[in-house]
XYZ file of C-alpha atoms in Angstrom:
549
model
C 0.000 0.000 0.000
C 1.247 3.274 -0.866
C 2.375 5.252 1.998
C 2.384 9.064 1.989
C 4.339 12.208 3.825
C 2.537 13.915 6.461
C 1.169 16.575 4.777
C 0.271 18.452 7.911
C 3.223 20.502 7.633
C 6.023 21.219 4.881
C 9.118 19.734 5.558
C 11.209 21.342 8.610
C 14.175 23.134 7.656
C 16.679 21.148 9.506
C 15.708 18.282 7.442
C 17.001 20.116 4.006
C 19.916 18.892 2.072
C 22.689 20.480 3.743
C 24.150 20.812 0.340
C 21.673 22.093 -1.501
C 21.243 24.742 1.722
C 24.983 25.657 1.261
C 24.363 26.519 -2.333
C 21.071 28.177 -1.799
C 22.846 30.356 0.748
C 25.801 31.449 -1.609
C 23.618 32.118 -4.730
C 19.816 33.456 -2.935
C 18.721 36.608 -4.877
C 18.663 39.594 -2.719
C 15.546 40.983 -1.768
C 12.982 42.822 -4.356
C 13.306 46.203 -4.163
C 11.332 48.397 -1.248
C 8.082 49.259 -2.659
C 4.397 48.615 -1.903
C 2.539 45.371 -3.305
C 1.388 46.259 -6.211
C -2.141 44.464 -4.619
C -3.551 43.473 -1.806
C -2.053 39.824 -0.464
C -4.852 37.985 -1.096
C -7.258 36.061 1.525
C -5.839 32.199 2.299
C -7.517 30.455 -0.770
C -10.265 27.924 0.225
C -8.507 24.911 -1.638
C -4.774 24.426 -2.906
C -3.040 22.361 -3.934
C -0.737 20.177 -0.839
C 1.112 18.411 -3.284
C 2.414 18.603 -6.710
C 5.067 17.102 -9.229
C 7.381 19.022 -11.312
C 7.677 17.543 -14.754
C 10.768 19.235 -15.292
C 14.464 19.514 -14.543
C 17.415 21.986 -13.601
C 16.906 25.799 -12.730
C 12.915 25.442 -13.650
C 12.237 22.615 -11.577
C 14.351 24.508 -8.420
C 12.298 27.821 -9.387
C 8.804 25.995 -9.057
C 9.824 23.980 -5.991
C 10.740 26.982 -4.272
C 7.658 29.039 -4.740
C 5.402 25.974 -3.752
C 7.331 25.601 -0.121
C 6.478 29.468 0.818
C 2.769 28.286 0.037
C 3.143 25.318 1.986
C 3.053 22.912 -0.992
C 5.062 19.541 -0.727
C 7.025 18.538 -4.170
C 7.551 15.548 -6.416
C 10.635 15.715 -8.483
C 11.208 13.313 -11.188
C 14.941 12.957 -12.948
C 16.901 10.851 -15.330
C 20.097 8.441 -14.515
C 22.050 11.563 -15.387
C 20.208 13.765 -12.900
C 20.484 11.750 -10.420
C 22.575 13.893 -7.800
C 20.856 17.220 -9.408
C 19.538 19.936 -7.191
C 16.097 19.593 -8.035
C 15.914 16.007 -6.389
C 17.106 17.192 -3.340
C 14.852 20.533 -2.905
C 11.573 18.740 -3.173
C 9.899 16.564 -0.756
C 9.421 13.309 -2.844
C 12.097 12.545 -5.416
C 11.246 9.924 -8.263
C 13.438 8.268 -10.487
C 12.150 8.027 -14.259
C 15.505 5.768 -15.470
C 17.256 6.619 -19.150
C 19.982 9.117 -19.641
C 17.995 10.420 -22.519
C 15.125 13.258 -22.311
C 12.876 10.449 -24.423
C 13.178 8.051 -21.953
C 12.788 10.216 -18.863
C 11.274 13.781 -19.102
C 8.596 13.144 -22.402
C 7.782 9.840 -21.696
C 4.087 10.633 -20.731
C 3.371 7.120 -19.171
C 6.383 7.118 -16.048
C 5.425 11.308 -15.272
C 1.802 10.053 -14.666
C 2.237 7.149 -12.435
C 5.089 8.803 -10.845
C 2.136 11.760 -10.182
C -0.517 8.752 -9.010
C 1.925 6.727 -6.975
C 2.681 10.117 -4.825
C -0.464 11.301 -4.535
C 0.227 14.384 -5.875
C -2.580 16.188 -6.936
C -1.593 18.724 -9.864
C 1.424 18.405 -12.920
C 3.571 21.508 -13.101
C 5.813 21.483 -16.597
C 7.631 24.053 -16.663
C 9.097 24.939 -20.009
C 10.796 22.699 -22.858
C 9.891 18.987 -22.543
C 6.316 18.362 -22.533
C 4.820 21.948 -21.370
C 3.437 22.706 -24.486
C 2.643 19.139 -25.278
C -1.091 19.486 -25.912
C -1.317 15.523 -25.494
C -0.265 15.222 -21.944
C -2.234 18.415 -21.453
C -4.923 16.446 -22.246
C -3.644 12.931 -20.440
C -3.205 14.806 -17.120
C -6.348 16.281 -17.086
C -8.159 12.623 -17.903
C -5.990 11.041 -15.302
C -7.610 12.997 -12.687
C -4.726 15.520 -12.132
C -4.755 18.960 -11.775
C -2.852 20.565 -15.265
C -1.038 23.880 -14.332
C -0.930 25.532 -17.648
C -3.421 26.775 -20.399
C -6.655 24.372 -21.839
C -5.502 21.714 -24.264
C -7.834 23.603 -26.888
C -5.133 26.742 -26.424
C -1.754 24.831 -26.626
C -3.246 23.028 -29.725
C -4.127 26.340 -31.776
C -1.504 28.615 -30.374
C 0.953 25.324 -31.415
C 0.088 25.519 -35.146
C 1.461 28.619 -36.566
C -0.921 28.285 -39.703
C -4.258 27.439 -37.433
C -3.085 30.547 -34.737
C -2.609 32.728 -37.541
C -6.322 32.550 -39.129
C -7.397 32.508 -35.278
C -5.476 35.910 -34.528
C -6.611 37.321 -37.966
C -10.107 36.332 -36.644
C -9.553 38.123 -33.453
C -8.334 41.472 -35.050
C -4.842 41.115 -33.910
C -1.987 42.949 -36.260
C -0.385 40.430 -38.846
C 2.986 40.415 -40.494
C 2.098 40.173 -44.038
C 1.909 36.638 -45.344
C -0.369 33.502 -45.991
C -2.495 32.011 -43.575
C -2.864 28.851 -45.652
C 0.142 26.555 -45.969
C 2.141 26.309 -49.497
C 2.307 23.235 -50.598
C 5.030 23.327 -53.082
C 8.541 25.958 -54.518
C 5.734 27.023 -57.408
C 3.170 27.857 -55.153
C 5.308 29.968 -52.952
C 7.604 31.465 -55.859
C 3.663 32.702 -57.207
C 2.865 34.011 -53.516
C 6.082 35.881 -52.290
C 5.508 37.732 -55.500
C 2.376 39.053 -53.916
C 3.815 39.762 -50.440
C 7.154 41.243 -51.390
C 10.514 40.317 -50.871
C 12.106 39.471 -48.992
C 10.383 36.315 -47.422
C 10.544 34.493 -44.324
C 9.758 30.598 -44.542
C 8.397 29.083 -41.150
C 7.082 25.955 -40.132
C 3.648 25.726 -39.183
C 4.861 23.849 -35.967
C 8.078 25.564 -36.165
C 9.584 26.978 -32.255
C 12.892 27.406 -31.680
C 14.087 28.940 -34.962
C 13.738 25.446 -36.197
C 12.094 25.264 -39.987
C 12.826 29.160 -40.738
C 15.052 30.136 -43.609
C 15.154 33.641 -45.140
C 14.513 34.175 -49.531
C 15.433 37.747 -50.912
C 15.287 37.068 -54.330
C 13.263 34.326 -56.564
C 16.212 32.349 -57.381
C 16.926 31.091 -53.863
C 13.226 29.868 -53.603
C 13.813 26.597 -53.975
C 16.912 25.498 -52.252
C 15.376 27.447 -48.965
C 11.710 25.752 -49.065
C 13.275 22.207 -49.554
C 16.264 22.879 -46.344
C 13.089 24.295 -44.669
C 10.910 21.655 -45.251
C 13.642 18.676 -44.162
C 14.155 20.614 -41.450
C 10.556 21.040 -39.943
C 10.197 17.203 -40.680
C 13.038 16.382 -38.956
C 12.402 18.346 -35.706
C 8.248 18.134 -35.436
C 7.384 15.521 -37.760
C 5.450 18.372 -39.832
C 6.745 19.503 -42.795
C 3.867 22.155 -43.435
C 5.349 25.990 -44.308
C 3.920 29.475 -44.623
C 5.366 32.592 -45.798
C 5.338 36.339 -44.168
C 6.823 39.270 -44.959
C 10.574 39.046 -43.352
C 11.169 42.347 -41.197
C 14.755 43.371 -41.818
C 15.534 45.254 -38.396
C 12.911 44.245 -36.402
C 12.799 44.399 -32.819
C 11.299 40.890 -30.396
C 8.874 42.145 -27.569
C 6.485 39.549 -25.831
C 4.193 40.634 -23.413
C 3.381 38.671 -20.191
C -0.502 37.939 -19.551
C -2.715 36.213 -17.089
C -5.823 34.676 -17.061
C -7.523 32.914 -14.367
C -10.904 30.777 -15.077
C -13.593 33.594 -13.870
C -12.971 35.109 -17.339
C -10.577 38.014 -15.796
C -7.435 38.182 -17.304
C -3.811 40.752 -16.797
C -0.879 41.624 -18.604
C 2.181 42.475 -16.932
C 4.060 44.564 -19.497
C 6.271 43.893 -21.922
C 9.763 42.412 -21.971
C 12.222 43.019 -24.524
C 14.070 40.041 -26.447
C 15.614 41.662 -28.918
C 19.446 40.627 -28.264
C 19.160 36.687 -29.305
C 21.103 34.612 -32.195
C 19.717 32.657 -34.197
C 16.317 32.948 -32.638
C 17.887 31.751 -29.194
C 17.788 35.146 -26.717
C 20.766 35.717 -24.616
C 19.922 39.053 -22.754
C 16.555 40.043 -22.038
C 15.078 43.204 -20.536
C 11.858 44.660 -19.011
C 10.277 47.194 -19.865
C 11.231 48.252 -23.383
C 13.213 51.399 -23.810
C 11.026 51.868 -27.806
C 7.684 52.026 -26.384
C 5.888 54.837 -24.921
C 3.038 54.918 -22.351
C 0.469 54.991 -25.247
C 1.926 52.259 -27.555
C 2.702 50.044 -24.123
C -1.483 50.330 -23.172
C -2.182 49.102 -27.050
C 0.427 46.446 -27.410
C -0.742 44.840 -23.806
C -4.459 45.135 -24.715
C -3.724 43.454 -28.240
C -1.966 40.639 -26.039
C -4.977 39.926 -23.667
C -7.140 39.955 -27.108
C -5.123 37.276 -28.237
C -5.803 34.952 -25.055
C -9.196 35.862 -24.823
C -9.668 34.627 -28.354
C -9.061 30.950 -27.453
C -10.177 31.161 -24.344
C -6.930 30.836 -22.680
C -6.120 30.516 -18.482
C -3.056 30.447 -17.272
C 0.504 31.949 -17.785
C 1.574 32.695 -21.580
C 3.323 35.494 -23.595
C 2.479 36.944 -26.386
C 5.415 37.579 -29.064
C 5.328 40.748 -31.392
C 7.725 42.162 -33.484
C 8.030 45.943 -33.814
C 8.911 47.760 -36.610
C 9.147 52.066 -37.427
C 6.577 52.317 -35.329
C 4.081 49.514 -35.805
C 3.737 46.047 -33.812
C 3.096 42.528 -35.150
C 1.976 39.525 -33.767
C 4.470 36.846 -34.107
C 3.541 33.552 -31.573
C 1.965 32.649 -28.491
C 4.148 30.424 -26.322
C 1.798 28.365 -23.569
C 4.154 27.796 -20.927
C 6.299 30.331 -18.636
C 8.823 31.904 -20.579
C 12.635 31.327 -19.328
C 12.859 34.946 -19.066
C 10.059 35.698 -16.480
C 12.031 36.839 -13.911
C 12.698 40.338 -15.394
C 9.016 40.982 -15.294
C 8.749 39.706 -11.367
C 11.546 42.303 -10.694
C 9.712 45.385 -12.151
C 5.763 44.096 -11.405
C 6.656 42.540 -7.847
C 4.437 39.914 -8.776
C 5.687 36.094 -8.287
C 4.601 34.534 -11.305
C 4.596 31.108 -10.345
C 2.392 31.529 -7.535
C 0.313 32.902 -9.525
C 0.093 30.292 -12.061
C -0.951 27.847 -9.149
C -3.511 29.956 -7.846
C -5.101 30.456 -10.725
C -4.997 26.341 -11.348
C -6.221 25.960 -8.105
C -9.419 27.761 -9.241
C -8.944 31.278 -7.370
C -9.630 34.635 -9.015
C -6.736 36.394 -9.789
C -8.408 39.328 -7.486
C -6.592 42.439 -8.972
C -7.218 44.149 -12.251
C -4.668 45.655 -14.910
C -5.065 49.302 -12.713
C -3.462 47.507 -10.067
C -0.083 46.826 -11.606
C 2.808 49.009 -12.527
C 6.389 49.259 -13.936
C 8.806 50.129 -11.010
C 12.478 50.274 -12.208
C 13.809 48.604 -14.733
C 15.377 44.706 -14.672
C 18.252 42.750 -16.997
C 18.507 39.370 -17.722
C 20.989 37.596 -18.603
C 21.055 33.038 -19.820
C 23.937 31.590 -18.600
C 24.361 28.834 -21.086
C 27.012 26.079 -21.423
C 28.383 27.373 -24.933
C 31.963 28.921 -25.795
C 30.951 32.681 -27.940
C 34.722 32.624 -28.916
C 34.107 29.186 -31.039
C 30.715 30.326 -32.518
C 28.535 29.140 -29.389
C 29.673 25.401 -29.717
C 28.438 23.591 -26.791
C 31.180 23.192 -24.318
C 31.147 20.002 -21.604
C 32.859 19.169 -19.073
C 32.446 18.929 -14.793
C 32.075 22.669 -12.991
C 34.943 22.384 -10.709
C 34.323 25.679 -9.282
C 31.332 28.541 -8.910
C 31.393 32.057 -7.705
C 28.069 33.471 -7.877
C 27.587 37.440 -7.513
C 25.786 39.051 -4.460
C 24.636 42.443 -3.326
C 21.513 44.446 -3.701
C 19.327 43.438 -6.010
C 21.586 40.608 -7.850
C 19.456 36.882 -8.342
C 20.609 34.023 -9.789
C 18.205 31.483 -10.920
C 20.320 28.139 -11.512
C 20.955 24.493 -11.367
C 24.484 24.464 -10.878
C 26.656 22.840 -8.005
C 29.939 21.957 -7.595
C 31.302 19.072 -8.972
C 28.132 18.913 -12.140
C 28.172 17.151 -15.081
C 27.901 19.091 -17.838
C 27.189 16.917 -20.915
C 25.127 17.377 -24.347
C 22.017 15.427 -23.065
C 20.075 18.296 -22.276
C 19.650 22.100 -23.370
C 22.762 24.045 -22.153
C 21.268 26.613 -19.965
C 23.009 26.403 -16.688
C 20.754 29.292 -14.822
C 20.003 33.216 -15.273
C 21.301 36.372 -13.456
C 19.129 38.682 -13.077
C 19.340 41.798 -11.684
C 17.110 45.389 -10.381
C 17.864 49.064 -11.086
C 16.078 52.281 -10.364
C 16.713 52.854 -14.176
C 18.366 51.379 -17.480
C 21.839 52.554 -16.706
C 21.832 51.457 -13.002
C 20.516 48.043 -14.573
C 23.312 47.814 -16.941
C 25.897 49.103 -14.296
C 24.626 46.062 -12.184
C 25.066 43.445 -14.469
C 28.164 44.368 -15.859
C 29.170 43.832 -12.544
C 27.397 40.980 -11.548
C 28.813 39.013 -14.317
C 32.501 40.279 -13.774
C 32.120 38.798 -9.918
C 30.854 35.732 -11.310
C 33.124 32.317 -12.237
C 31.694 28.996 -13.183
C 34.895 26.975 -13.888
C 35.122 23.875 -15.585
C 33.158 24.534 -18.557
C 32.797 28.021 -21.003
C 29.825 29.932 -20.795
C 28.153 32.809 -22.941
C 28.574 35.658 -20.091
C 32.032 36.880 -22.211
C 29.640 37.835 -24.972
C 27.065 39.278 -22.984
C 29.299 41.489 -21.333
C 30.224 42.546 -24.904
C 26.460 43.467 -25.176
C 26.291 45.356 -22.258
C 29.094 47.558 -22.519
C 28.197 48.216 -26.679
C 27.519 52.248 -26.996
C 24.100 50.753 -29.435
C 23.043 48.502 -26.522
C 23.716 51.246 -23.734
C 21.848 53.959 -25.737
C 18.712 51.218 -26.911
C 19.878 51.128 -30.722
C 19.295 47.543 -31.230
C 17.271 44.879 -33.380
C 16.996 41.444 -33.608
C 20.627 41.393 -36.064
C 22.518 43.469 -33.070
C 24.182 39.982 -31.700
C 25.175 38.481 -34.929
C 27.011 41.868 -36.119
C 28.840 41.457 -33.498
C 32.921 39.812 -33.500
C 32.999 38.181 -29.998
C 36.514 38.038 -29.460
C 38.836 36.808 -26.049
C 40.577 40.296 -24.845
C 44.258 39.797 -26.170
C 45.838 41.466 -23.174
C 44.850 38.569 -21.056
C 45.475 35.477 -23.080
C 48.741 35.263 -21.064
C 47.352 35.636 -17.126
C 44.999 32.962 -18.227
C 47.760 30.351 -18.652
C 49.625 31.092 -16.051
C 46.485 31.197 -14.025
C 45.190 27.420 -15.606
C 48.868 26.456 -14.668
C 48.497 27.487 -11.259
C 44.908 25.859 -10.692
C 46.407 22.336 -12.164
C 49.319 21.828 -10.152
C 47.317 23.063 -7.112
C 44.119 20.207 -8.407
C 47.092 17.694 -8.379
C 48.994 18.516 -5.367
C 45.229 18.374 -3.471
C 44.233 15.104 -5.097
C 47.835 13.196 -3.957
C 47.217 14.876 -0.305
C 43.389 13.595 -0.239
C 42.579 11.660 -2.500
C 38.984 11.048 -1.629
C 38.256 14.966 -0.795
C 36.125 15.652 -3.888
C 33.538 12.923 -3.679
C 30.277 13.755 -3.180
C 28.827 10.235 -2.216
C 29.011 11.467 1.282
C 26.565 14.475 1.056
C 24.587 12.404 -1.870
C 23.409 9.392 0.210
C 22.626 11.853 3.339
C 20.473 14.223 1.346
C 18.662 11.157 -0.477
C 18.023 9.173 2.714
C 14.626 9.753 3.153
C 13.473 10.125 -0.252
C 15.046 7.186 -1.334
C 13.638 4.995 1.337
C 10.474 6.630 0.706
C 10.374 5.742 -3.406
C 11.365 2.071 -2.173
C 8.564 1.867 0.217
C 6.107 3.159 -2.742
C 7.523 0.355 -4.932
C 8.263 3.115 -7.715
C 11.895 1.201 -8.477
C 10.694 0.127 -11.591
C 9.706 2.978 -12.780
């Protein structure tokens, strides 16, 4: 018989992970800054949830889980062979294992999240982002298993998911279109006939394109042919859907998505607008909030054009509406039906946590506030620290983070997954975590992360913070001259003048790593810590029977 944690009470804090305590120590945000709620707290809701699973991994999974314990909210993690010893296991209350080093044998197999979900007696699914959070299947399996779904209505996901289908509902609704086809082309003729129409030059996108996947850009006739067919393999390969659509390609564009709300009582928020601008190849390295191009009057129309497009299919939940802006003029560009990676920077300037939110609002409560209610205060900076190398074209880079320095002070967070002693491999996407920081303005926000990322050090693998830092300090960047192109025209380059302290500095650290490893040889394992912080949640899967899984 399945046995369950008291749920009387969360779990007491001398019972943590001492580990994962000394890392939540060294990298806790600072406090938001001093200013009023922009709300009332609200009343103690009559039902929520006392125990949910977290379909996720990494930095996600860790932001979720911590949210839920200030509500009193016990966890269920879930991880792969190659999470094993990850963060996330040891934060929440209930840790299951899923087996499989790959993500299609742990984190989107629908089947061992579920019973996981039943076999704790958890009563609600929380995805996160990536993996199955837009997934408008297991939307649609949780829900008929009985579990709570904390995210928008299967109907949503599924429209908002299809380019082509969102695009006729959006026309529908009145929202602004780049021009293009709503209908899908079905062959080079066809689309040589309607770019013709549109004007050059053309973007091609897959109808269940994300990611930059399926896109490919046509300025002239003759390359028509050679881009639909790369495009088309492409969108096969990654969604099993080769469908395409052509729009009007925006040459200096600028990305701003607006954050919205809606709970079930047919009320429904935005929370400003975040710009994304500063990305390559459709992946976004440095986001900001709000946007330095729109005034008061075009920030009212843009949000009120993004709460059209939820209400239109009858959307609940967190989501973000994507635009791109051009001389003047906004278009819609995608829905995305999840939390957005970049959240934070809109928590900072709103003082609103998002998360909790998103389970009140699955729990069935009003969201008890209207769009009066909220304001801008300040401005915030975000910045994805990812596991890449800028000065080798953002390869990937691996290896086992031998040492981390996060940044403090006022108004510094750092949303992560990282430890000492992590594996860093190719399994999974190569975020690592997110500084964010708080300023009274733009320049105090740049100021702060320039510095932030100069005190920080993740050693043992490269990350992207070299080229944001390049960003940050750009005269275009500082004075808000930027488009979607600004990265890529940029030569990210390792500053000359210290090519030399680095090697004598790697020197240093290796014969220091050897002379530590002769003296004590076992002092860098981690079993120790591991099979203290998993005691009770491993003896609590094997009492559930869940080693199968």
């Amino acid at each position: 018989m399945l046995r369950s944690l008291p749920r009387d009470r969360p779990l007491p804090w001398w019972r943590w992970p001492l580990a994962s305590m000394r890392i939540s120590r060294r990298i806790a945000p600072g406090p938001c800054p001093c200013r009023k709620e922009p709300r009332p707290r609200p009343s103690p809701p009559e039902f929520m949830f006392k125990r949910i699973l977290i379909a996720n991994r990494g930095e996600i999974a860790l932001r979720v889980i911590r949210t839920a314990r200030e509500m009193g909210i016990e966890c269920v993690a879930v991880y792969s062979e190659a999470d094993a010893q990850a963060l996330h296991t040891r934060m929440a209350h209930v840790a299951v294992p899923l087996g499989g080093m790959l993500p299609s044998e742990s984190y989107l197999d629908m089947d061992k999240i579920l019973k996981a979900a039943k076999d704790t007696g958890a009563e609600a699914i929380h995805p996160g982002y990536g993996f199955l959070s837009e997934n408008s299947v297991f939307a649609g399996k949780v829900k008929a298993a009985g579990l709570a779904w904390i995210g928008p209505p299967q109907g949503a996901i599924e429209t908002m998911g299809d380019k082509i289908v969102s695009r006729r509902a959006m026309k529908a609704a009145g929202v602004p279109m780049v021009p293009g086809l709503v209908d899908p082309v079905d062959d080079v003729a066809m689309a040589v006939r309607d770019a013709e129409d549109i004007g050059y030059p053309i973007a091609i996108k897959a109808a269940a394109g994300g990611g930059g996947k399926g896109i490919r850009i046509v300025r002239e006739p003759s390359e028509m042919e050679s881009a639909f067919r790369t495009a088309s393999g492409e969108a096969v390969a990654a969604f099993g859907d080769g469908r395409l659509y052509l729009e009007r390609y925006l040459d200096s564009p600028r990305h701003i998505e607006v954050q919205v709300m809606f709970d079930n009582h047919g009320h429904g928020v935005h929370y400003f607008e975040r710009e994304c601008s500063i990305q390559r190849r459709h992946q976004k390295l440095v986001e900001e909030a709000p946007s330095v191009v729109l005034d008061e009057a075009l920030r009212a129309e843009i949000g009120e054009i993004a709460l059209r497009a939820g209400r239109a299919v009858d959307y609940e939940g967190a989501g973000t509406v994507e635009f791109l802006w051009s001389a003047g003029e906004v278009f819609f560009l995608e829905m995305n039906t999840r939390l957005q990676v970049e959240h934070p920077v809109t928590e900072m300037i709103t003082g609103v946590d998002l998360v909790r939110e998103q389970l009140r609002v699955a729990a069935g409560e009003p969201l008890g506030y209207e769009q009066k209610d909220l304001s801008i205060n300040g401005h915030s900076i975000e910045v994805r620290v990812n596991a890449e190398n800028p000065f080798s074209g953002f390869l990937p880079s691996t290896g086992k983070l031998h040492n981390l320095r996060a940044p403090g002070g006022p108004w510094v967070r750092l949303d992560t997954c990282m430890y000492r002693g992590l594996e860093v491999g190719l399994q999974y996407d190569p975020m690592l975590g997110k500084l964010i920081v708080w300023g009274a303005d733009r320049d105090q926000a740049i100021q702060r992360m320039i510095r932030a990322i100069q005190e920080m050090n993740v050693g043992g693998v490269h990350t992207g913070l070299p080229a944001a830092l390049q960003v940050l300090e750009h005269p275009r960047f500082v004075s808000g001259d930027i488009d979607t192109h600004f990265l890529e025209s940029l030569t990210i380059e390792s500053p000359k003048e210290y090519e030399g302290l680095a090697a004598v500095a790697a020197a240093i650290y290796r014969h220091k790593k050897m002379n530590r490893s002769a003296l004590a040889p076992a002092a860098g394992s981690r079993a120790g810590w591991s099979a203290r912080s998993r005691s009770e949640t491993t003896s609590y899967v094997q009492r559930a029977g869940m080693e199968s899984l």
